[in-house]
PDB file of C-alpha atoms in Angstrom:
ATOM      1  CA  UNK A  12       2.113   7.059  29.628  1.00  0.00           C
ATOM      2  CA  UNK A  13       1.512   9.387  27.002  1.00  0.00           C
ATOM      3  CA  UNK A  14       2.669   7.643  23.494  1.00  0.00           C
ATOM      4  CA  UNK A  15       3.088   9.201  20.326  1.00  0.00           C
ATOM      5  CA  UNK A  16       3.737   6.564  16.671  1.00  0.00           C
ATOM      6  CA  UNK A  17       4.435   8.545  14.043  1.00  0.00           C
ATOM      7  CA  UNK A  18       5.067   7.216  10.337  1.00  0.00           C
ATOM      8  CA  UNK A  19       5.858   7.984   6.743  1.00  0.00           C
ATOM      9  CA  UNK A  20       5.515   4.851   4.436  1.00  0.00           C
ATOM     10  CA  UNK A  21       5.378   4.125   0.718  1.00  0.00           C
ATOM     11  CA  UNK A  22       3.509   0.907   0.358  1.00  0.00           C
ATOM     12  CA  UNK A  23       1.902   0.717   3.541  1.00  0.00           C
ATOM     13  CA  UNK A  24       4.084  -1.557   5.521  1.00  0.00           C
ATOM     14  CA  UNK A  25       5.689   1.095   7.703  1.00  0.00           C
ATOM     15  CA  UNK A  26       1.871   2.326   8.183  1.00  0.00           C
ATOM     16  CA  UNK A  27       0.951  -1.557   9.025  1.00  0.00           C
ATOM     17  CA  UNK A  28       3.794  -1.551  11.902  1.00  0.00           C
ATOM     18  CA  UNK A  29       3.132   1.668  13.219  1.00  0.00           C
ATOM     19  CA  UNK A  30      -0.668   0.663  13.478  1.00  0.00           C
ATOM     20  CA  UNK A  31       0.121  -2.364  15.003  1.00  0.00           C
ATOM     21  CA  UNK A  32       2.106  -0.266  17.567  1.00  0.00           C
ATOM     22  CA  UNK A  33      -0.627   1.924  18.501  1.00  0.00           C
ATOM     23  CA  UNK A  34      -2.875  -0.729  18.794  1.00  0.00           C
ATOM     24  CA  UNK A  35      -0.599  -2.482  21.417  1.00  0.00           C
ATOM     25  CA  UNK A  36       0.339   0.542  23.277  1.00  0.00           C
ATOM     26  CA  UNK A  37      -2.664   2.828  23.173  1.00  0.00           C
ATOM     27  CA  UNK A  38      -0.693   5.111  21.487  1.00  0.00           C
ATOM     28  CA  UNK A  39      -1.796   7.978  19.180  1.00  0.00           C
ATOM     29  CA  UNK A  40      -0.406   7.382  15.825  1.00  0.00           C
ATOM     30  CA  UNK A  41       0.062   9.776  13.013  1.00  0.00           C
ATOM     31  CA  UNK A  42       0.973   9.740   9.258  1.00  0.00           C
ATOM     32  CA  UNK A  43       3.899  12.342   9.594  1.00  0.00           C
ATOM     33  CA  UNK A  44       2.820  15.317   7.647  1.00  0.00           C
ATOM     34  CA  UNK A  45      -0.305  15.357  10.454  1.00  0.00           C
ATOM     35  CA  UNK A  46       2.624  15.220  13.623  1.00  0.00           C
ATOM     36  CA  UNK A  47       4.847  18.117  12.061  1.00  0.00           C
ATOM     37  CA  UNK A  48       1.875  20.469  12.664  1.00  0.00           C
ATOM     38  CA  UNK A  49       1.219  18.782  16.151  1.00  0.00           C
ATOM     39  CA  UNK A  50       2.753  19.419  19.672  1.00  0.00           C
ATOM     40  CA  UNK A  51       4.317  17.142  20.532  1.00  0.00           C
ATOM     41  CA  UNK A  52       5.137  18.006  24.155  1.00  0.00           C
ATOM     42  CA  UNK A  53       2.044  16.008  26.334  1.00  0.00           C
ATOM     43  CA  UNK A  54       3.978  12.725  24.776  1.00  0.00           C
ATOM     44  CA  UNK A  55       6.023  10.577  27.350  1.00  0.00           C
ATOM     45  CA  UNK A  56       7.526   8.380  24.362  1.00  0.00           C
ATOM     46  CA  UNK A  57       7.872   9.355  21.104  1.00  0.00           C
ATOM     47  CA  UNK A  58       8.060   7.158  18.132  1.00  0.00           C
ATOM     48  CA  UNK A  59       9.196   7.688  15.038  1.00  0.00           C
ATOM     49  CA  UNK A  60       8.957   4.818  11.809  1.00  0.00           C
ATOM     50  CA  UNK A  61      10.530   5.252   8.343  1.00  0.00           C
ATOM     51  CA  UNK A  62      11.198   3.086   5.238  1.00  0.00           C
ATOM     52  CA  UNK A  63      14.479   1.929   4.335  1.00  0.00           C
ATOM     53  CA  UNK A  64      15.610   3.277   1.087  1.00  0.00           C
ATOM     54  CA  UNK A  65      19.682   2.840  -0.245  1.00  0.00           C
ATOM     55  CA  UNK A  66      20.601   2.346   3.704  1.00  0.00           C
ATOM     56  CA  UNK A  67      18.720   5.339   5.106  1.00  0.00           C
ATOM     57  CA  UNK A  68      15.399   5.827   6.877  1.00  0.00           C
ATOM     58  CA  UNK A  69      13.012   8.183   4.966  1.00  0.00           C
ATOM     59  CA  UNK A  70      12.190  11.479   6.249  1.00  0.00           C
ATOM     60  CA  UNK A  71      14.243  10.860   9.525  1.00  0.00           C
ATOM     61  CA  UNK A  72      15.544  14.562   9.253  1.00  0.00           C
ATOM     62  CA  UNK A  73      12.557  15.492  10.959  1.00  0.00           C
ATOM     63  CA  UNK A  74      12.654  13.283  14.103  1.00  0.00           C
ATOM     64  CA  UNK A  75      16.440  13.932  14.118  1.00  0.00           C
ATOM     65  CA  UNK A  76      15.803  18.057  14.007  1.00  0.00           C
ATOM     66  CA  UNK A  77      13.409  17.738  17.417  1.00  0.00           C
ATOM     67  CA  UNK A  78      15.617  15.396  19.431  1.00  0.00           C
ATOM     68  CA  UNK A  79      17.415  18.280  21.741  1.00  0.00           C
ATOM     69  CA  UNK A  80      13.917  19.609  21.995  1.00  0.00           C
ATOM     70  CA  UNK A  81      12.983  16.085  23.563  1.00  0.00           C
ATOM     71  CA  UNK A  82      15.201  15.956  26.364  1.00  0.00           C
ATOM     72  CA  UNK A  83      12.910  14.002  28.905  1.00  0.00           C
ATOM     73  CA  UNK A  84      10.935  11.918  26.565  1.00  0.00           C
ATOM     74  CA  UNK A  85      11.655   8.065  25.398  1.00  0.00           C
ATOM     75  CA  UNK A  86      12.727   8.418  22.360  1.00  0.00           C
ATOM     76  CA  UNK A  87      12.311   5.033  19.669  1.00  0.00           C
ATOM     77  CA  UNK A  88      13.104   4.733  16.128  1.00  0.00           C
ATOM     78  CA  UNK A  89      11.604   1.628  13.784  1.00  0.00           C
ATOM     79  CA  UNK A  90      13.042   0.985  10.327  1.00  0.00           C
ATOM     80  CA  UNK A  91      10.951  -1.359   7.823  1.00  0.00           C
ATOM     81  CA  UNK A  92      12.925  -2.734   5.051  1.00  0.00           C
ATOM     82  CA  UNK A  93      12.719  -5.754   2.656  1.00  0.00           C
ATOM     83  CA  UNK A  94      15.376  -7.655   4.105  1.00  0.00           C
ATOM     84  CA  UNK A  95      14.617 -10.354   6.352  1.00  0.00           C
ATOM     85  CA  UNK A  96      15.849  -9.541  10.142  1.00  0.00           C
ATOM     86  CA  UNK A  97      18.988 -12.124  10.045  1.00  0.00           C
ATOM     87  CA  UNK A  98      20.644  -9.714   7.169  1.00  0.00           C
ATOM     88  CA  UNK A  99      23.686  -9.093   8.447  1.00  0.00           C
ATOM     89  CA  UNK A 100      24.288  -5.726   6.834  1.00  0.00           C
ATOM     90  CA  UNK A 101      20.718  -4.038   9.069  1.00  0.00           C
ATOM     91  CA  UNK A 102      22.622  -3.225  12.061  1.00  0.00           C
ATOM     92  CA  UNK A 103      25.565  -1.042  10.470  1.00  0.00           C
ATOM     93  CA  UNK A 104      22.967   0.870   8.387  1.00  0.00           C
ATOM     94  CA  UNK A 105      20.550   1.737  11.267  1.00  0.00           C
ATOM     95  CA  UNK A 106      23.635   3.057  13.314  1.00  0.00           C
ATOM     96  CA  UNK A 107      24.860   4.659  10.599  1.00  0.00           C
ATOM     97  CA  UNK A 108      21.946   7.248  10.420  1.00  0.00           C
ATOM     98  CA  UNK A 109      22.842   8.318  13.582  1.00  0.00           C
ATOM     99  CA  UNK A 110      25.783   9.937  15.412  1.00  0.00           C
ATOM    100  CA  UNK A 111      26.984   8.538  18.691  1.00  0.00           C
ATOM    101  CA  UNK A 112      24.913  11.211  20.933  1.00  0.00           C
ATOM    102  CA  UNK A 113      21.722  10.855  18.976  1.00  0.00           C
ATOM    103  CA  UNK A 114      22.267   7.227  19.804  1.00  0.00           C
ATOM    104  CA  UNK A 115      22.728   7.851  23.364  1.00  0.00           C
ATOM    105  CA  UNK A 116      19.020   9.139  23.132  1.00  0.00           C
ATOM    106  CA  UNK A 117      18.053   7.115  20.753  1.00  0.00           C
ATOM    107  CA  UNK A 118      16.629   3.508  20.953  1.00  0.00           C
ATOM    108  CA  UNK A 119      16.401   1.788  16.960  1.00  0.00           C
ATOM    109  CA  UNK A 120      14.473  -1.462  15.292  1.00  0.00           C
ATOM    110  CA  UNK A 121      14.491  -2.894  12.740  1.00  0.00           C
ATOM    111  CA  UNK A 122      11.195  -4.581  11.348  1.00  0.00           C
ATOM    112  CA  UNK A 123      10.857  -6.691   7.805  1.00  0.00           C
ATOM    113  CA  UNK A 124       8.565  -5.715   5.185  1.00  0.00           C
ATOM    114  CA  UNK A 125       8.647  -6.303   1.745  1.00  0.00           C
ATOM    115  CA  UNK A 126       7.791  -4.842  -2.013  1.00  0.00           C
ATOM    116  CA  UNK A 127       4.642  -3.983  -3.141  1.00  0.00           C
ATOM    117  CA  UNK A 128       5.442  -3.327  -6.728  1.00  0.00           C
ATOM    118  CA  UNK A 129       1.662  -2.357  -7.487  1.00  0.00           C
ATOM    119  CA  UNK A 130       1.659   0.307  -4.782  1.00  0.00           C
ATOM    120  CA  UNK A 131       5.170   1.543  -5.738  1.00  0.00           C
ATOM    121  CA  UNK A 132       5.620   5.069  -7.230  1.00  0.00           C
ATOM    122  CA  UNK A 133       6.807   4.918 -10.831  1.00  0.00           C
ATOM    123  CA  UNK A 134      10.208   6.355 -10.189  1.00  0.00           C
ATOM    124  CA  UNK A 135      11.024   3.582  -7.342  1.00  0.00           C
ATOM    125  CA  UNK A 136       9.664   1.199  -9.478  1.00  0.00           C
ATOM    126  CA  UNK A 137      12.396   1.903 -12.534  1.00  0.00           C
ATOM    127  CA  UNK A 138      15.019   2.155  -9.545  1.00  0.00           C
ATOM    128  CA  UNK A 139      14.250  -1.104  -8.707  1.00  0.00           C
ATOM    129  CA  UNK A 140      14.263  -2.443 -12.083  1.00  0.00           C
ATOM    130  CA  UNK A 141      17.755  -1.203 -12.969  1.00  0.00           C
ATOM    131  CA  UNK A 142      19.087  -2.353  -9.540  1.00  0.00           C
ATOM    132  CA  UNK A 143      17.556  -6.002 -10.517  1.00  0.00           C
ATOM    133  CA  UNK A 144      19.104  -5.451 -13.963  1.00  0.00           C
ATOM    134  CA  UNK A 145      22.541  -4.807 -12.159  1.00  0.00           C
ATOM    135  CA  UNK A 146      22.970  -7.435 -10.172  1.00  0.00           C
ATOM    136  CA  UNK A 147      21.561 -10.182 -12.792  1.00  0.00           C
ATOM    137  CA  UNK A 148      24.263  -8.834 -15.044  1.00  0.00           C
ATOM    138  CA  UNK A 149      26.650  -9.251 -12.254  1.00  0.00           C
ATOM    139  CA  UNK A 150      29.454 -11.590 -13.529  1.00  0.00           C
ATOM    140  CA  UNK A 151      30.488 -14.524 -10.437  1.00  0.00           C
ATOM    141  CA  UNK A 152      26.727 -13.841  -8.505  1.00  0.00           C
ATOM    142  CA  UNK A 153      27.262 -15.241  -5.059  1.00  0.00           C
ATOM    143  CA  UNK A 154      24.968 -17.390  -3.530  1.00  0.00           C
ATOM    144  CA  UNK A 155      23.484 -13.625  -1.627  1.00  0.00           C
ATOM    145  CA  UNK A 156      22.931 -12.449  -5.338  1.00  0.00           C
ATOM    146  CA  UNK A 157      20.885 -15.023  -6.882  1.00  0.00           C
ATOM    147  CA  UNK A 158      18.735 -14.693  -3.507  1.00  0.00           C
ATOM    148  CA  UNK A 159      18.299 -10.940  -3.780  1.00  0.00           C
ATOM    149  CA  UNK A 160      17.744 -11.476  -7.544  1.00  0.00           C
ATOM    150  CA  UNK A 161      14.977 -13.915  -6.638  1.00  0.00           C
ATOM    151  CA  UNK A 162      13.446 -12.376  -3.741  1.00  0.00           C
ATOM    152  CA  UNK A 163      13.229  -8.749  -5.306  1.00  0.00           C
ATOM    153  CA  UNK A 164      12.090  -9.480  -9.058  1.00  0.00           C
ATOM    154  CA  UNK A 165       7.967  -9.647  -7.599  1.00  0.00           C
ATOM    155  CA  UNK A 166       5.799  -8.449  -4.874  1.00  0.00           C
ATOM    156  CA  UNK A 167       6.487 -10.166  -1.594  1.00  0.00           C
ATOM    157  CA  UNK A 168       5.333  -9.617   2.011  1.00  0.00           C
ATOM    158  CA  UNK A 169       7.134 -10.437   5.431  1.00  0.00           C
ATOM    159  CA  UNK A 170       6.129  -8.339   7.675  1.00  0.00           C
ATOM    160  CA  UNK A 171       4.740 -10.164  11.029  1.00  0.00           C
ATOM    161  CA  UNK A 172       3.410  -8.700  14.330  1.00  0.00           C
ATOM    162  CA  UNK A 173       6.382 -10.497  16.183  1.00  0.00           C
ATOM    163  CA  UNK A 174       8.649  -7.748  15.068  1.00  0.00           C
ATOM    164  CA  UNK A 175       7.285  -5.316  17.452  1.00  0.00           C
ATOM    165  CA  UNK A 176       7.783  -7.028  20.683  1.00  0.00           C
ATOM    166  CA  UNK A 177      11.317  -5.836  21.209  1.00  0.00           C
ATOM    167  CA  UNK A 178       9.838  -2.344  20.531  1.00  0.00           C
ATOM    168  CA  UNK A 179       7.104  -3.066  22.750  1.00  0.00           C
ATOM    169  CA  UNK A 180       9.627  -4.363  25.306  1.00  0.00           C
ATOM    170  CA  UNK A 181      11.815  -1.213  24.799  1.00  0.00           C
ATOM    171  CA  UNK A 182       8.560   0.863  25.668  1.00  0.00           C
ATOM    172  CA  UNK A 183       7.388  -0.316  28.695  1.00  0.00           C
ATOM    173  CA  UNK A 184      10.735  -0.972  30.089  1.00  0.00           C
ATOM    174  CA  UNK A 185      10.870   1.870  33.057  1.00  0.00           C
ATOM    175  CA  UNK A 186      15.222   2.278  33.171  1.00  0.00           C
ATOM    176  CA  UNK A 187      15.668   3.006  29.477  1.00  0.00           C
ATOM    177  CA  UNK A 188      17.335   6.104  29.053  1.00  0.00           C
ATOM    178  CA  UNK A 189      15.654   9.081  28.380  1.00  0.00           C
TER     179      UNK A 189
END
């Protein structure tokens, strides 16, 4: 089976999964500015990785532009994010970058990152710093605040190989969909 990982990634944890992907799978994997001049059509599977950023997946709009042209290829989505898997809130923001008929076509994961703060372009880095700002000045903090507060204020790393056996799973799974 012909694999394809592509990624776009910030920091270099998106780049870390996809590599780890590859490396599992055999796969050909490509920063994302390389695939959009490639063809694509020799690929079985095609995978697509993206940072999380206010609840949407960076740069998706160019997976999501080729999926009609895809019809007979496994099609897999990854998401890397700071927020450890149990959050909740992951789910409902994957699905929401979808419609229901990309989703038909469409398998997603979610895999944990983290911040690299020295790594980080200038402009995320103020984002960041008046999001922190925000929620520290955040009258009644829940218990979730003070976490987030804590967790996001330096530099942290979670990201762990185990997060790619579902995807793994997903791709060598014959009756998925596609």
């Amino acid at each position: 089976m012909n694999t394809a990982v592509i990624y776009t990634s910030q920091t270099g944890f998106t780049k870390r999964y996809a590599q780890w992907i590859a490396e599992a799978t055999n796969a050909d994997c490509l920063e994302l500015s390389k695939a959009k001049t490639k063809n694509m059509d020799h690929y079985n599977t095609i995978i697509f990785g993206g940072w999380a950023c206010t609840g949407g997946i960076k740069k998706l709009k160019w997976f999501k532009n080729n999926i009609n042209k895809w019809a007979n290829k496994k099609l897999i989505v990854f998401c890397v994010g700071g927020s450890p898997i149990d959050n909740p809130a992951i789910e409902p923001a994957l699905k929401s970058n979808f419609t229901e008929a990309e989703l038909k076509r469409v398998t997603v994961f979610y895999c944990p990152g983290g911040f690299n703060y020295e790594k980080m372009p200038i402009l995320s880095k103020f984002m960041m710093a008046i999001f922190i700002k925000t929620l520290k000045a955040k009258k009644d903090k829940k218990k979730t605040d003070k976490e987030m507060i804590k967790m996001l204020s330096s530099s942290y790393d979670i990201s762990n190989k185990k997060y790619i056996e579902p995807i793994l799973d997903c791709i060598n799974h014959k009756d998925m969909p596609y």
